[in-house]
CSV table of C-alpha atoms and ligand atoms in Angstrom, one decimal:
chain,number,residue,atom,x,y,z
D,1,UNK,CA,65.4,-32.7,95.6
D,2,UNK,CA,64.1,-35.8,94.4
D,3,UNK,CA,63.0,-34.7,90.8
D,4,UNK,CA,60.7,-37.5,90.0
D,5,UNK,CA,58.6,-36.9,92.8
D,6,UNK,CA,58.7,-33.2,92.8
D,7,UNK,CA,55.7,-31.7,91.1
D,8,UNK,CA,55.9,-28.3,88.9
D,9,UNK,CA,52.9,-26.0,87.7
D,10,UNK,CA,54.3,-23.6,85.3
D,11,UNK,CA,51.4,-20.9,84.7
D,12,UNK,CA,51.3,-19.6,81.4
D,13,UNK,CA,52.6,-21.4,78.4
D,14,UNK,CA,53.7,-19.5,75.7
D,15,UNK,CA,57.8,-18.6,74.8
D,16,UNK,CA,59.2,-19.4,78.4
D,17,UNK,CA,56.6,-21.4,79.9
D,18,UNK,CA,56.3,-23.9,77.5
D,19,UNK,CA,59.8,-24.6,76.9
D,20,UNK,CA,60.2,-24.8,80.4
D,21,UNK,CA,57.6,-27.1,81.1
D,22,UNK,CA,58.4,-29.4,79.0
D,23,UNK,CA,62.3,-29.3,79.4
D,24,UNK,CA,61.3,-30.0,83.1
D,25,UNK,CA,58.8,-32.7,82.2
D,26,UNK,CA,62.1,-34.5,80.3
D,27,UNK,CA,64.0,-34.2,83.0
D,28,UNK,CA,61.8,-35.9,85.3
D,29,UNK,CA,59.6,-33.5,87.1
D,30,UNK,CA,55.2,-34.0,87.0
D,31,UNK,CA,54.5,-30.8,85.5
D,32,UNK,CA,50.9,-29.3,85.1
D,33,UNK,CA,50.9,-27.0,82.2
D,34,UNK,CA,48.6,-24.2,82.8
D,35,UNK,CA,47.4,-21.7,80.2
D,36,UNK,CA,44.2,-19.5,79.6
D,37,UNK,CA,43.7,-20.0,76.2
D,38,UNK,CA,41.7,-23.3,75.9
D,39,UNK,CA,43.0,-24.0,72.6
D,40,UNK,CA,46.6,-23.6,73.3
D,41,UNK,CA,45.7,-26.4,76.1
D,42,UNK,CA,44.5,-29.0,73.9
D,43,UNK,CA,47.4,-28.5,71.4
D,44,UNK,CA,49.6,-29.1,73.9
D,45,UNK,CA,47.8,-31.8,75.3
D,46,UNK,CA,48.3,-33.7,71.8
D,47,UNK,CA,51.8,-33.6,71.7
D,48,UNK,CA,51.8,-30.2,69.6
D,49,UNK,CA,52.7,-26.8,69.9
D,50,UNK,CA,51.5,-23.4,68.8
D,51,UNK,CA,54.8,-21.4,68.7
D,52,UNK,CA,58.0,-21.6,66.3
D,53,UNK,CA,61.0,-22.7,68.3
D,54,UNK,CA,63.5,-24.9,67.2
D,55,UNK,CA,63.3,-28.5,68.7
D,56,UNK,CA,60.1,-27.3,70.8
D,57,UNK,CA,58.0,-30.0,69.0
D,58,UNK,CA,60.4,-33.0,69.6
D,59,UNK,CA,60.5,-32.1,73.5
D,60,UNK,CA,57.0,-30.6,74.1
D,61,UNK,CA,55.7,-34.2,72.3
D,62,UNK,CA,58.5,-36.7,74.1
D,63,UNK,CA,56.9,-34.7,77.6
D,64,UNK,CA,53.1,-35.3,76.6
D,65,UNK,CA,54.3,-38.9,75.4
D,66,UNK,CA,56.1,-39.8,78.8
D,67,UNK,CA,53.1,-38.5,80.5
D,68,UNK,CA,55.5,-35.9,82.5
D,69,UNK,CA,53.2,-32.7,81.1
D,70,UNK,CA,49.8,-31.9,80.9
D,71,UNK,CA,48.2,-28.9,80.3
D,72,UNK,CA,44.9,-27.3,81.8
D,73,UNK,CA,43.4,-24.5,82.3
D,74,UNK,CA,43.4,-24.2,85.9
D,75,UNK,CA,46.5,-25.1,88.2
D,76,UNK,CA,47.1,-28.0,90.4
D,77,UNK,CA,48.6,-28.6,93.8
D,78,UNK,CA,52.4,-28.9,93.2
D,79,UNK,CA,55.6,-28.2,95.0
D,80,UNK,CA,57.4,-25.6,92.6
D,81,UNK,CA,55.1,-23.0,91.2
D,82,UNK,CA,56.6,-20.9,88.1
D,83,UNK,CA,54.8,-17.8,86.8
D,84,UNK,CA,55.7,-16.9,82.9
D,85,UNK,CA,53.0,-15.2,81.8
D,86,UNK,CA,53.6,-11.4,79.9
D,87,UNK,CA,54.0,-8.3,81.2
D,88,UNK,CA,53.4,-5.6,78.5
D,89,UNK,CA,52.9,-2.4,79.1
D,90,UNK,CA,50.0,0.2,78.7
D,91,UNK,CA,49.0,3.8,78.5
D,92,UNK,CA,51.7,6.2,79.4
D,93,UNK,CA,53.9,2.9,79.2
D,94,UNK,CA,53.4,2.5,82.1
D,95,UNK,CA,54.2,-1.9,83.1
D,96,UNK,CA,51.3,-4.5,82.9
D,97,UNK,CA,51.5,-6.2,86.0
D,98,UNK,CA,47.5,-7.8,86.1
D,99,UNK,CA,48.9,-11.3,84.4
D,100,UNK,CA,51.3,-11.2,87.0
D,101,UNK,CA,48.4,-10.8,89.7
D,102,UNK,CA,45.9,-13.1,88.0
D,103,UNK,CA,48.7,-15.4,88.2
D,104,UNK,CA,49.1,-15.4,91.8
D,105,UNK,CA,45.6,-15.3,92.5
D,106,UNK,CA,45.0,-18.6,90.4
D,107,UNK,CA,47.7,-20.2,92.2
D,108,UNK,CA,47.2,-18.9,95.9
D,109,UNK,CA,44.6,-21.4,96.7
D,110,UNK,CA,46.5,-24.1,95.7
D,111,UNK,CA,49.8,-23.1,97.7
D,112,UNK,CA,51.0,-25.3,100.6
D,113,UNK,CA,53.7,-24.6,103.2
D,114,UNK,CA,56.9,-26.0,101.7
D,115,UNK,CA,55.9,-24.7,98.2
D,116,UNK,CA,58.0,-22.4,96.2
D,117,UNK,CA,56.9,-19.9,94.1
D,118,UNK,CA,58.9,-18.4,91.3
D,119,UNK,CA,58.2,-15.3,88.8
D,120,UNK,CA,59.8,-15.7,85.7
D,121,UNK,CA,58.2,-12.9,83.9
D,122,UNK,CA,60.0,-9.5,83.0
D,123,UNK,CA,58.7,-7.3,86.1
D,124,UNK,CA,59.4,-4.1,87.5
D,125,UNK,CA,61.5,-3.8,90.4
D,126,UNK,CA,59.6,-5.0,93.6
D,127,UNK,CA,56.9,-6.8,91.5
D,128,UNK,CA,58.2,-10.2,93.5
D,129,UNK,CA,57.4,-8.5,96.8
D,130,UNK,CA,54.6,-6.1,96.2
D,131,UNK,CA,52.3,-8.5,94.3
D,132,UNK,CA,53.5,-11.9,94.2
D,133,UNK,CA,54.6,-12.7,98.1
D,134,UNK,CA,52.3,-9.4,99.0
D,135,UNK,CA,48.6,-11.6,97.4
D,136,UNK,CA,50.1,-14.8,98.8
D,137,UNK,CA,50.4,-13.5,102.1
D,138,UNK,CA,47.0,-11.7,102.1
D,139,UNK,CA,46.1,-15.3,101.4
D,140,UNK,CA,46.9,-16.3,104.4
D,141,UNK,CA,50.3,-18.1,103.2
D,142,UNK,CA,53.4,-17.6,105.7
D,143,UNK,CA,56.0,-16.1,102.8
D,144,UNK,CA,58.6,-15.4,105.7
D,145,UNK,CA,58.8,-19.0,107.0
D,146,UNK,CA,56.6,-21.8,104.9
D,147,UNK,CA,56.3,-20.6,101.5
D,148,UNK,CA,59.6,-19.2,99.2
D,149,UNK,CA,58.5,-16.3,96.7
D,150,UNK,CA,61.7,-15.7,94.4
D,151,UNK,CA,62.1,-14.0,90.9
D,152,UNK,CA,64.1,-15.6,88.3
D,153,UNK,CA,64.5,-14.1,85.1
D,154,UNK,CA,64.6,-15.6,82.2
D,155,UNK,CA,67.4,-14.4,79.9
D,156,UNK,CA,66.3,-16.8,76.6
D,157,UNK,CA,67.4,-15.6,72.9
D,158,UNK,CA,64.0,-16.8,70.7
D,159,UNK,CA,65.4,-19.0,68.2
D,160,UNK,CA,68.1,-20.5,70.7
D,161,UNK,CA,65.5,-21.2,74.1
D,162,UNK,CA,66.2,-24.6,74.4
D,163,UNK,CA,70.2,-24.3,74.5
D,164,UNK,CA,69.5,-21.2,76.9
D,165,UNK,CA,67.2,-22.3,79.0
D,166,UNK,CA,69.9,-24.9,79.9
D,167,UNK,CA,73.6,-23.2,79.8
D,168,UNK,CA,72.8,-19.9,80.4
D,169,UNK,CA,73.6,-18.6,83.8
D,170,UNK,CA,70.0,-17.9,86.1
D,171,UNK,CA,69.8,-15.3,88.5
D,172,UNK,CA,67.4,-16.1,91.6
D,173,UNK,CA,66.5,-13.4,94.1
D,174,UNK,CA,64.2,-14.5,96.6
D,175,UNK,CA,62.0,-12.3,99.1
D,176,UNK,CA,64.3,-13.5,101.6
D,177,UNK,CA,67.4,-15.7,102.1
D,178,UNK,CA,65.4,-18.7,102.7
D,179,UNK,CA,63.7,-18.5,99.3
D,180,UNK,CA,66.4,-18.1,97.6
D,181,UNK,CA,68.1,-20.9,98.8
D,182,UNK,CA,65.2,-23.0,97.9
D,183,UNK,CA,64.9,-21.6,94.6
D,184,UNK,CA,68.5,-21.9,94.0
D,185,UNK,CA,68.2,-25.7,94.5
D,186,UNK,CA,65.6,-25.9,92.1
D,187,UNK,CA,67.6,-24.4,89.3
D,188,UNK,CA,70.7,-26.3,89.9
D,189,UNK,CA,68.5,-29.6,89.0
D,190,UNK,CA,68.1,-28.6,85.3
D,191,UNK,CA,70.6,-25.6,84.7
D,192,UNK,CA,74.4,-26.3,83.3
D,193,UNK,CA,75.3,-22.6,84.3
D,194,UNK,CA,76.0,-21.0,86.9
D,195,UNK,CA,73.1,-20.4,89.3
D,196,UNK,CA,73.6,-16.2,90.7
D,197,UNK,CA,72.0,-15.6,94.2
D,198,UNK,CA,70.7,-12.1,95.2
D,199,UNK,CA,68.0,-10.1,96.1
D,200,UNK,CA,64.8,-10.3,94.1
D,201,UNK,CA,64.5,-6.1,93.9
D,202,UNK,CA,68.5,-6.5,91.9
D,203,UNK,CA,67.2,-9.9,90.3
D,204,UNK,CA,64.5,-8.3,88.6
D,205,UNK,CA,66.5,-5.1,87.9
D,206,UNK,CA,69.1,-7.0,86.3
D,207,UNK,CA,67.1,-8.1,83.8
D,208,UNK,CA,65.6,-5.1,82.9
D,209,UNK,CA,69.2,-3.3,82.5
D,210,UNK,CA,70.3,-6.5,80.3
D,211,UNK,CA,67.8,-5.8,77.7
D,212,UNK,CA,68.0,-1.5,78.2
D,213,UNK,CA,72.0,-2.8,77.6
D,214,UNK,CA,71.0,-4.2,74.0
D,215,UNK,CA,68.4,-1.2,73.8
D,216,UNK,CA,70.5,1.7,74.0
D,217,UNK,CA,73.4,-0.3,72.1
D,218,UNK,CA,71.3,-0.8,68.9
D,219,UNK,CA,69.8,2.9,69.4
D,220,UNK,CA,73.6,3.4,68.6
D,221,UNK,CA,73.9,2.2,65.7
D,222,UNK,CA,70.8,3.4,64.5
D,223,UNK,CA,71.5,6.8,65.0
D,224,UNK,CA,74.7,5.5,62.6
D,225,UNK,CA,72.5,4.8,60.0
D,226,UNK,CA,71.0,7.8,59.6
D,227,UNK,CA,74.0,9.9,60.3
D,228,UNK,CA,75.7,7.5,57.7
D,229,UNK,CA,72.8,8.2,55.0
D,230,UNK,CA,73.3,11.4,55.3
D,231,UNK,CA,77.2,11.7,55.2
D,232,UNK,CA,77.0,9.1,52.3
D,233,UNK,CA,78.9,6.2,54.1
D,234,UNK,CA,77.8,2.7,54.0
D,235,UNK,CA,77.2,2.1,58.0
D,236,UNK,CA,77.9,-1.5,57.2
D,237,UNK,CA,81.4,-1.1,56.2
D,238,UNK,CA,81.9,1.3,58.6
D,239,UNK,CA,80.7,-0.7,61.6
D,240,UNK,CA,83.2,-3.4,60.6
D,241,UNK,CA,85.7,-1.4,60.6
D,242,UNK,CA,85.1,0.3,63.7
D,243,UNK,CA,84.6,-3.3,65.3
D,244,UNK,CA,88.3,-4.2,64.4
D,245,UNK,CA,89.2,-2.0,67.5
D,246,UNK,CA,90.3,-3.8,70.3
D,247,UNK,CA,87.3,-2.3,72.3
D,248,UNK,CA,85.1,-1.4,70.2
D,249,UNK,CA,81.7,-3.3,69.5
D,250,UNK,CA,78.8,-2.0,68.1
D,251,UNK,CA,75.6,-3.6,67.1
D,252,UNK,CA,73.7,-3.7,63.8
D,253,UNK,CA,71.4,-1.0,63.4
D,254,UNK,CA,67.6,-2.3,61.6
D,255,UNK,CA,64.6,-1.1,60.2
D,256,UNK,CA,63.9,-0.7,64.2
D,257,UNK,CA,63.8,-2.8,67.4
D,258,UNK,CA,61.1,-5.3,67.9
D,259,UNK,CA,59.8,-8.0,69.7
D,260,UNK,CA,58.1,-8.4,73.5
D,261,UNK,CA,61.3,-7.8,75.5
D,262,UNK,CA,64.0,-5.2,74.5
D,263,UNK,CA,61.3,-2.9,73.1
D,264,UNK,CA,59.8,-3.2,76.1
D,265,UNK,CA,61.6,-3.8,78.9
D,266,UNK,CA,63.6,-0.5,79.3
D,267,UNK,CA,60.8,1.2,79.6
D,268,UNK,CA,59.8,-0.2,83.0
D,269,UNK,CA,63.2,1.2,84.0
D,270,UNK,CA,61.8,4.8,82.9
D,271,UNK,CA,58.6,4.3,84.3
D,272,UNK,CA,60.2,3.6,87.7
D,273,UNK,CA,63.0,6.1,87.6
D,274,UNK,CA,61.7,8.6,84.9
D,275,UNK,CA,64.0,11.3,86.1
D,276,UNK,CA,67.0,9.6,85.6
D,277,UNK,CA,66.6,7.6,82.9
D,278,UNK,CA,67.3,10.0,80.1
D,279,UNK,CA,69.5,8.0,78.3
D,280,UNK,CA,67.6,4.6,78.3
D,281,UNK,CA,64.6,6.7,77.5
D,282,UNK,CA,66.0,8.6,74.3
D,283,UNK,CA,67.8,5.0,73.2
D,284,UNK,CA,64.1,3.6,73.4
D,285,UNK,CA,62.7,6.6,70.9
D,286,UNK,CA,65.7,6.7,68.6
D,287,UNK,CA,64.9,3.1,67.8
D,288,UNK,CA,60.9,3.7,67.8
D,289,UNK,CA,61.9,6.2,65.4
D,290,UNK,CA,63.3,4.1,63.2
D,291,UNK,CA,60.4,2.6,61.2
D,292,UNK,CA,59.2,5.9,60.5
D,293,UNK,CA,62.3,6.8,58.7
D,294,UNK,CA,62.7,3.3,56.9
D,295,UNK,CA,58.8,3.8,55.5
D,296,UNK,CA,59.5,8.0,54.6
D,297,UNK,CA,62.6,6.6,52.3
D,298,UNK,CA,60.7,4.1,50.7
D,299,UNK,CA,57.5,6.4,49.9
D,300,UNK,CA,60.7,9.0,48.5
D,301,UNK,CA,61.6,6.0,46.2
D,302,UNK,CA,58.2,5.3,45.3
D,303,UNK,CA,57.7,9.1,44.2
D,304,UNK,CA,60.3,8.1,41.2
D,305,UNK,CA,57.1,5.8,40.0
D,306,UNK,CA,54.1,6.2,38.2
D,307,UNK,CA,52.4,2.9,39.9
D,308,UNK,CA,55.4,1.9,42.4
D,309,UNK,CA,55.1,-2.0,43.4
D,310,UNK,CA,57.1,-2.7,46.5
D,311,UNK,CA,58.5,-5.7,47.3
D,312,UNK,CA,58.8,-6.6,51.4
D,313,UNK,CA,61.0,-9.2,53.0
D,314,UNK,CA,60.3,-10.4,56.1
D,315,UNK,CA,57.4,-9.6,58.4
D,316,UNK,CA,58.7,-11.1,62.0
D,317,UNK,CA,60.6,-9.0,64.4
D,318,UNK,CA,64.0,-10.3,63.7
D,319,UNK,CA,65.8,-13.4,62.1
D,320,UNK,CA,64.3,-16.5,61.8
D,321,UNK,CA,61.4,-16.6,63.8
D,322,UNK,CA,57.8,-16.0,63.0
D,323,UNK,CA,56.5,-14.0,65.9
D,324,UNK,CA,55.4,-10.3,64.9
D,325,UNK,CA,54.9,-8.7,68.1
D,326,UNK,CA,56.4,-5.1,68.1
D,327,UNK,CA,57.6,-6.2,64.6
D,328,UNK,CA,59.1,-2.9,63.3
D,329,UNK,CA,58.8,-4.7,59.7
D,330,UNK,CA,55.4,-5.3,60.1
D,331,UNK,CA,54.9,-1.7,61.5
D,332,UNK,CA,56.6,-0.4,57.9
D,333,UNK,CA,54.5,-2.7,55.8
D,334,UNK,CA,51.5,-1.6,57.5
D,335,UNK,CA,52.4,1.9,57.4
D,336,UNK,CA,53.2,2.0,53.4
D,337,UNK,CA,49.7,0.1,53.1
D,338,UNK,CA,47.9,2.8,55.1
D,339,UNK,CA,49.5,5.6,53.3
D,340,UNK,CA,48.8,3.9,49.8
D,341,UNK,CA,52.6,4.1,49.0
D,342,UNK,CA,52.4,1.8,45.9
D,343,UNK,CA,51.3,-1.9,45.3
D,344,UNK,CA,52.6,-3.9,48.5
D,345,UNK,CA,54.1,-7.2,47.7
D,346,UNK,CA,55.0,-9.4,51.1
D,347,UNK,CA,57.6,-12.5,51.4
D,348,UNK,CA,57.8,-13.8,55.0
D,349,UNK,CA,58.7,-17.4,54.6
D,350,UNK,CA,58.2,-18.4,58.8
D,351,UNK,CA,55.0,-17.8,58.2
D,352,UNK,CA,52.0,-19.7,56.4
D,353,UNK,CA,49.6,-16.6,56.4
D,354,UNK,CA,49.1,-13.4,57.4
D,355,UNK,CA,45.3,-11.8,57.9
D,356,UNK,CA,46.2,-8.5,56.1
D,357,UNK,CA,48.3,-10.0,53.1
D,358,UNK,CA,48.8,-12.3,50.4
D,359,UNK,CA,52.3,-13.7,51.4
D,360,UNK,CA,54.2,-14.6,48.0
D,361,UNK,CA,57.3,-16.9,47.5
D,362,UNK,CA,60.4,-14.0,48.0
D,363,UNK,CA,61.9,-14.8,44.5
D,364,UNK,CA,58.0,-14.1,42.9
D,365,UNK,CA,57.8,-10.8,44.9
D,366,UNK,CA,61.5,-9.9,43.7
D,367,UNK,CA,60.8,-10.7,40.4
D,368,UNK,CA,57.7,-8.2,40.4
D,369,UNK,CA,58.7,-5.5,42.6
D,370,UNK,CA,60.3,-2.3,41.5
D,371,UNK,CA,61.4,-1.5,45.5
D,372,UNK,CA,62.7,-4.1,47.0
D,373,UNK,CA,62.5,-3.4,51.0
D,374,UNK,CA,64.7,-5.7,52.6
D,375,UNK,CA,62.9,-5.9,56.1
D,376,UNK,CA,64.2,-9.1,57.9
D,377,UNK,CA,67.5,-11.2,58.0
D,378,UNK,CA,65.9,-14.8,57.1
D,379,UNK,CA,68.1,-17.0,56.0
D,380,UNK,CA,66.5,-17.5,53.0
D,381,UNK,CA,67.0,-13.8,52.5
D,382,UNK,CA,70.4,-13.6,52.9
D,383,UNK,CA,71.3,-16.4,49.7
D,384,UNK,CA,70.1,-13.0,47.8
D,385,UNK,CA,73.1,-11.5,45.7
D,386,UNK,CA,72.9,-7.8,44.3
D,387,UNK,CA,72.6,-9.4,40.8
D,388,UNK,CA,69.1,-10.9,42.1
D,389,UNK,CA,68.3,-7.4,42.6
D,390,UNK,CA,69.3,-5.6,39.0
D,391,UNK,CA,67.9,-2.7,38.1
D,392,UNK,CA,65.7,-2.8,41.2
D,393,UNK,CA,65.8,-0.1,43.9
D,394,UNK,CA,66.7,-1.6,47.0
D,395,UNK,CA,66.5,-0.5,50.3
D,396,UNK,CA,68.3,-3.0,52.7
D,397,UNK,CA,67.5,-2.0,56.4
D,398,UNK,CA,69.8,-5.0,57.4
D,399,UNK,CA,72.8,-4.4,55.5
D,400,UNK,CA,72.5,-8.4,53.8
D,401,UNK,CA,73.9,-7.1,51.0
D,402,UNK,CA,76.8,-5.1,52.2
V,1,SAJ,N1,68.5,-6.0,66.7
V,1,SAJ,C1,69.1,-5.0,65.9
V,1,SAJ,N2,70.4,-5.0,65.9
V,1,SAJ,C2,71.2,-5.9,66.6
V,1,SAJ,C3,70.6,-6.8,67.4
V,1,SAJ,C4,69.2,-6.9,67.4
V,1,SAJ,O1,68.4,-4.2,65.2
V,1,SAJ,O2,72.4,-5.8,66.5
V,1,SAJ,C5,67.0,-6.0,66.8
V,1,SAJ,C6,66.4,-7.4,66.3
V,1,SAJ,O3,66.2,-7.4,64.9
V,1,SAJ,C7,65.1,-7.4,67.0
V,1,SAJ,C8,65.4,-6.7,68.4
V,1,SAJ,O4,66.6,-6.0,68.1
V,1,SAJ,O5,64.1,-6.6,66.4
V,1,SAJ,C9,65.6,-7.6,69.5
V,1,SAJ,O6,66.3,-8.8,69.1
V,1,SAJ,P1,67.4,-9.6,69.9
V,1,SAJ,O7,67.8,-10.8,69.2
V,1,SAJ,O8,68.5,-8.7,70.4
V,1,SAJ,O9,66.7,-10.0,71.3
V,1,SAJ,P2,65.3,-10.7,71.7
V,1,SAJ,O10,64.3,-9.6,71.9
V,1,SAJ,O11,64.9,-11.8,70.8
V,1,SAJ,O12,65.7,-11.4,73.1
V,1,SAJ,C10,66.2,-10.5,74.1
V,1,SAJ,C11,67.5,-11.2,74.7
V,1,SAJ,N3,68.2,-10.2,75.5
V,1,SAJ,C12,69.5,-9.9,75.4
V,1,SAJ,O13,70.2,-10.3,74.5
V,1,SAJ,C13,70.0,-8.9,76.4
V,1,SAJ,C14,67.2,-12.4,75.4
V,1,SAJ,O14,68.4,-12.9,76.0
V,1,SAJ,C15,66.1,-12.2,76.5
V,1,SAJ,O15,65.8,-13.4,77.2
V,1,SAJ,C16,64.9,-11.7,75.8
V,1,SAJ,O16,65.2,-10.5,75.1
V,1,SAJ,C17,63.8,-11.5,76.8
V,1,SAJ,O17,62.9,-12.4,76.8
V,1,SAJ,O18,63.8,-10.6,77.5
């Protein structure tokens, strides 16, 4: 493949997408940057970006710079074609498969023989066949001989994409043996791991169990927690010494399990097998459950006052990021708002504002609080020592003190 003449359109450009792109468009591919959202486009298009990832900025502005990416909102002719646009789920959680479509649609006009076309997104199994290759063949592409449909799943930690996105290993499951071959070449070009060939129907399955993998793990050690509270053992301690077994290794348990993939992803395993995914299923409601027990402590706490003021740390869904989506901290904050728990004061130093709250320097909400919720693992968070935190009640849902 000769990368500098080899022309990309990656559709959709938020957390994989746009790292992708412009990973691709240092490398030395033309990429066409394709994203809905009109404002998104012209950020890009500056040399900026609209997400927090470490390094993102230096390689999303080097790409615009070299004139390697560009962003619009419609695609382009290319050669390679990558689809990393969400799939979330919706009533019954049930998978969200219409990006996916309006994905292909947008780019089915614009397919030639010779093309490849790659899903990226999180899908259910047979998404690859039954709507990619299924809407470029009722499109009157030939996806058995001319054009290569393949899924290959990205497997990024937020916070760490850019390393990933290189060294991890890629699994690519084409339609058919052809396409993943072709797909597998592409890969190879930009990826210091190992490149896994298969099927698309166990490439997309794979992905799903790595995340229900986490899932169910976590749910384990969340159910520690609250056996823990009850038994009065510090999980913490307990966890470490539990982990000093040869083969034992178990997670951290949280204030809940967030963000747009390992909340979400197991469930397209019970929504495709829901008989026999009992386990997966009850791992994905112990740690939904979660929040709801983290907010019922604090409002016990807050009984203990006669005008409570709770201190939050952290918003985001995890460690050092600043994306809220399926936060379980921001589910708790929200919840003790609705339910009028006390006065709600919020830290969450990844972000510059929040809609719903005044965000306050952690050390100021610390200094005022009489709770002190300890929601999120930020660094800045974890330089607290318990003598920050005298005579304060503390609830610390990520053991940073322990
Ligand atoms: N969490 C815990 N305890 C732990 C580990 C995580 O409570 O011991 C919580 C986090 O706080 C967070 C959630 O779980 O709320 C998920 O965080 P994470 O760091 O485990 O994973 P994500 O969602 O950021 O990224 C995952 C990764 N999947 C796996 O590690 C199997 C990543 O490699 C995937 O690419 C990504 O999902 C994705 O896009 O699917």
């Amino acid at each position: 493949m000769e990368i500098s003449n080899t022309r990309v359109c990656v559709v959709g450009l938020g957390y994989i997408g746009l790292p992708t792109a412009s990973l691709l468009g240092t490398k030395g591919f033309q990429v066409h940057g394709v994203d809905v959202d009109q404002a998104v486009v012209e950020t890009i298009n500056q040399g900026n970006i609209h997400i927090v990832e470490p390094d993102l900025d230096i390689l999303v502005k080097s790409a615009v710079q070299s004139g390697r990416l560009t962003a619009a909102q419609e695609p382009a002719a290319a050669d390679i074609f990558i689809i990393a646009v969400p799939t979330p789920f919706k009533e019954q959680r049930q998978p969200d498969v219409s990006y996916i479509e309006a994905a292909t649609r947008s780019i089915a006009p614009f397919v030639q023989p010779g093309n490849i076309v790659i899903l990226e997104s999180t899908s259910p199994v047979g998404t690859t066949e039954d709507v990619v290759a299924r809407i470029l063949d009722e499109s009157g592409h030939n996806i058995d001989e001319q054009v290569f449909v393949a899924h290959c799943p990205e497997r990024v930690l937020p916070g760490r994409i850019l390393t990933e996105l290189v060294e991890n290993d890629r699994i690519v499951g084409g339609v058919n043996e052809l396409a993943t071959e072709k797909a597998t070449d592409f890969y190879h070009t930009f990826v210091r791991g190992e490149i896994l060939a298969t099927d698309s129907r166990t490439a997309e399955m794979a992905k799903l169990t790595e995340n229900a993998f986490r899932d169910v793990n976590i749910a384990f050690a969340n159910e520690l927690s609250l056996i823990c509270d009850q038994q009065g053992v510090n999980v913490w301690e307990l966890i470490t010494l539990a982990n000093r077994h040869p083969r034992v290794n178990i997670l951290q348990p949280g204030p809940g399990v967030g963000g747009h993939c390992i909340a979400v992803d197991p469930w397209f395993i019970v929504a495709g097998a829901p008989r026999v995914s009992r386990l997966i299923k009850t791992a994905r409601e112990v740690n939904d459950a979660k929040p709801d027990w983290v907010t019922r402590k604090v409002r016990s706490s807050a009984e203990k006052f006669k005008h409570p003021v709770i201190g939050c740390l952290g918003l985001a869904f995890k460690a050092d990021v600043n994306d809220l989506r399926q936060s379980p901290a921001l589910d708790i904050v929200n919840q003790l708002q609705a339910e009028e728990v006390g006065q709600l004061l919020v830290a969450e130093p990844n972000l510059k504002g929040h809609g719903d709250f005044d965000l306050l320097p952690y050390q100021e909400v610390i200094a005022r609080a009489d709770i002190v919720v300890i929601l999120v693992d930020h660094k800045p968070f974890r330089r607290i020592k318990p003598q920050d935190l005298h005579e304060k009640v503390v609830i610390d849902t990520r053991g940073i003190l322990s």
